[in-house]
mmCIF file of C-alpha atoms in Angstrom:
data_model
loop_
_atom_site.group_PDB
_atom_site.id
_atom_site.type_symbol
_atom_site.label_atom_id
_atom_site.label_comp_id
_atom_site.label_asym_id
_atom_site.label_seq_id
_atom_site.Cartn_x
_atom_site.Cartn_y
_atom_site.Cartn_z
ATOM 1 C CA UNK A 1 0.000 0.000 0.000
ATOM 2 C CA UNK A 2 1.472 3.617 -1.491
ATOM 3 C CA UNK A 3 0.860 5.733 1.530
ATOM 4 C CA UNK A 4 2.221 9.569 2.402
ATOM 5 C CA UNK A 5 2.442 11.026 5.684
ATOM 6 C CA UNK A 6 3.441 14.769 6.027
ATOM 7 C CA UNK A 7 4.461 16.731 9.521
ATOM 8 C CA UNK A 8 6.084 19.584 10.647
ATOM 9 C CA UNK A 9 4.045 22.722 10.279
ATOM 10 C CA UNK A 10 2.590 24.909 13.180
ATOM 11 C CA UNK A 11 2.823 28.643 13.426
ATOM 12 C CA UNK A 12 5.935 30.210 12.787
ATOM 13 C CA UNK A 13 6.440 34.340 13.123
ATOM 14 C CA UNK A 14 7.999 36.431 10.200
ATOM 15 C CA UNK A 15 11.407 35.170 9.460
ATOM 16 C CA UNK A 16 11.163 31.898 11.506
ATOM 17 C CA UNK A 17 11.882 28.628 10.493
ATOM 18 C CA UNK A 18 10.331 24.532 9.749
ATOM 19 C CA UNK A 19 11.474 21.857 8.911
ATOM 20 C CA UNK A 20 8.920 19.455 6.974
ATOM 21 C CA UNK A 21 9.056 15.624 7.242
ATOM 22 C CA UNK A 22 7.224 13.466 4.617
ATOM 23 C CA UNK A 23 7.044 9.602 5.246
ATOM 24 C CA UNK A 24 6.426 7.621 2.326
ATOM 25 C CA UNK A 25 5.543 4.108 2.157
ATOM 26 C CA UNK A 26 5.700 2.219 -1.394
ATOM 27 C CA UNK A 27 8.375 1.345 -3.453
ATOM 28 C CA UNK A 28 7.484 3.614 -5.783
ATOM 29 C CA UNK A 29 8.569 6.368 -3.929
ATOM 30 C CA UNK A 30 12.227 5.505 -3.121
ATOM 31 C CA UNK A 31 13.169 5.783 -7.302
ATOM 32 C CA UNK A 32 10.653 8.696 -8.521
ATOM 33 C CA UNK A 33 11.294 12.194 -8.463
ATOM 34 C CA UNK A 34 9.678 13.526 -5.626
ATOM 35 C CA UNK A 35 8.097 17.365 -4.853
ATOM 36 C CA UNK A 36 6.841 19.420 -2.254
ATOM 37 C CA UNK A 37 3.487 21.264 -3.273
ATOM 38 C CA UNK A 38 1.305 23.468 -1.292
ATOM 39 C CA UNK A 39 -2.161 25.031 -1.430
ATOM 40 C CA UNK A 40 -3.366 28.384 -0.068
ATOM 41 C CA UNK A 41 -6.610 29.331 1.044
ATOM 42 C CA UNK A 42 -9.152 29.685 -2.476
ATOM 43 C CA UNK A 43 -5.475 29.040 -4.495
ATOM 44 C CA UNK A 44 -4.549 26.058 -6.740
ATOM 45 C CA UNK A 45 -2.490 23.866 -5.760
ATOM 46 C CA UNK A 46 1.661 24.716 -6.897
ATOM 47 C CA UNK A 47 5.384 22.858 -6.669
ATOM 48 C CA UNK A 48 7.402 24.029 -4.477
ATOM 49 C CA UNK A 49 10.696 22.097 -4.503
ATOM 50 C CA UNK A 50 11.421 18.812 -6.617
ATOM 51 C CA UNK A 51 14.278 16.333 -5.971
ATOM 52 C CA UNK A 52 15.527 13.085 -8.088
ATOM 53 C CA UNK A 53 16.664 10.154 -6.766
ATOM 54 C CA UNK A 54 20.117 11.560 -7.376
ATOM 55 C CA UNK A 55 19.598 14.939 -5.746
ATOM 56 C CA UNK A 56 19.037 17.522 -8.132
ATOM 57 C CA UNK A 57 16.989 19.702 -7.184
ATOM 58 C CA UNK A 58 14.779 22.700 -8.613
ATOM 59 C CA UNK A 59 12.804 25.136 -6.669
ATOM 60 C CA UNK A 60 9.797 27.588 -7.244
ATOM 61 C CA UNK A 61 11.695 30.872 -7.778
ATOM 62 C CA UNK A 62 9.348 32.678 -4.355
ATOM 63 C CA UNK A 63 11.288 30.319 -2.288
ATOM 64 C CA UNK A 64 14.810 30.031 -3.855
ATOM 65 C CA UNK A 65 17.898 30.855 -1.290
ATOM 66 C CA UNK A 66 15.157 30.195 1.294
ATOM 67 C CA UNK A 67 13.795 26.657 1.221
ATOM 68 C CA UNK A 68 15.822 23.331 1.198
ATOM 69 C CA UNK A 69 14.112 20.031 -0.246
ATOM 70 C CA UNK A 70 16.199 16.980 0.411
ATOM 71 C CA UNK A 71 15.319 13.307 1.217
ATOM 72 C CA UNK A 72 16.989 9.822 2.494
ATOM 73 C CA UNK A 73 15.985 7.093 -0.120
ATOM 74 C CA UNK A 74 17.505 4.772 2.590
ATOM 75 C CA UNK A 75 14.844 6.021 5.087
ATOM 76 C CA UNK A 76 11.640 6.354 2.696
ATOM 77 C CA UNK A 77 11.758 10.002 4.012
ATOM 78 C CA UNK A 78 11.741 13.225 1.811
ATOM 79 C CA UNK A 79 12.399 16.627 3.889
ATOM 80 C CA UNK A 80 11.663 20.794 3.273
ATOM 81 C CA UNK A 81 13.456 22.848 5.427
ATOM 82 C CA UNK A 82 11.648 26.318 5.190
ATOM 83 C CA UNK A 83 13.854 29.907 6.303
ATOM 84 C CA UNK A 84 13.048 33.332 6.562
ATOM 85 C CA UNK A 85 9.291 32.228 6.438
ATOM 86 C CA UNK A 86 6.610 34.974 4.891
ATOM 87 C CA UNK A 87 3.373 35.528 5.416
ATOM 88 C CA UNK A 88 2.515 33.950 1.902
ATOM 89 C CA UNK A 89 4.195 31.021 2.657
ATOM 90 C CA UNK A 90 0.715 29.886 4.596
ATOM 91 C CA UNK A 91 -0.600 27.352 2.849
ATOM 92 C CA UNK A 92 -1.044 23.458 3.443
ATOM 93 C CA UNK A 93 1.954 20.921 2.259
ATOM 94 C CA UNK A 94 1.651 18.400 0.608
ATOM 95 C CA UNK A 95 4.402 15.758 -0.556
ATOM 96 C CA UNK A 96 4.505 13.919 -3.564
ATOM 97 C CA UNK A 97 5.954 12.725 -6.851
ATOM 98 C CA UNK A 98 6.003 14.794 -9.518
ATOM 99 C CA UNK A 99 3.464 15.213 -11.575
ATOM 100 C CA UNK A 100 0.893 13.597 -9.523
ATOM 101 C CA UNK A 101 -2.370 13.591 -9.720
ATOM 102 C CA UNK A 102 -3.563 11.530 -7.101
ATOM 103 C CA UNK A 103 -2.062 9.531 -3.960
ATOM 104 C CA UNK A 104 -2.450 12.600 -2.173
ATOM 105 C CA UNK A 105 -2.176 12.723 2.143
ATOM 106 C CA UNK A 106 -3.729 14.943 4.349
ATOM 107 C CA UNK A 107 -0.848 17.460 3.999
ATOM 108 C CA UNK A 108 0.773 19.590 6.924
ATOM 109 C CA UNK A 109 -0.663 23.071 7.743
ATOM 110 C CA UNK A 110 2.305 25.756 7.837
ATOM 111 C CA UNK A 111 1.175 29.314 9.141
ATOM 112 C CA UNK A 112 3.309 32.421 9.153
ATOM 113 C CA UNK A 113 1.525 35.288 11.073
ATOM 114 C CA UNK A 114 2.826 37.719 13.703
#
């Protein structure tokens, strides 16, 4: 059973800091590209952050120099560390491969609000 678990969020002020932790269960996930995506309030749902299996890496240009996607194929485990936080970084967070279209989990709520 292909399963995703995400974790992590909370409330963070201005500036502040998470780190996101995505669990994934599923062979499938330990050799496909995998993403980050979130969803604001009344917004569609965007990519965030991508990584291959290799480690390259490509990043919505709002959150380049500030987020970090990385993951540990040995671990089933696929990471987003998130700095200097904004306000319209609120959204939900979702992890995924790329390109999905379903499989989805119940996603991690991330707030930034001072």
């Amino acid at each position: 059973q292909v399963q995703l678990v995400e974790s992590g969020g909370g409330l963070v002020l201005p500036g502040g800091s998470l780190r996101l932790s995505c669990t994934t269960s599923g062979r499938i996930y330990e050799v496909a590209p995998m993403a980050w995506y979130r969803q604001a309030p009344g917004k569609q749902r965007e990519l965030v952050a991508s990584i291959t299996r290799y480690g390259n890496t490509n990043y919505l240009d709002s959150v380049k120099g500030r987020f970090t996607i990385s993951r540990e194929n040995a671990k089933n485990m696929v990471y987003l560390q998130m700095n200097s936080l904004r306000p319209s970084d609120t959204a939900v967070y979702f992890c995924n491969i790329v390109n999905a279209v379903n499989g989805w989990g119940q996603g991690t709520q991330v707030t930034v609000s001072s």
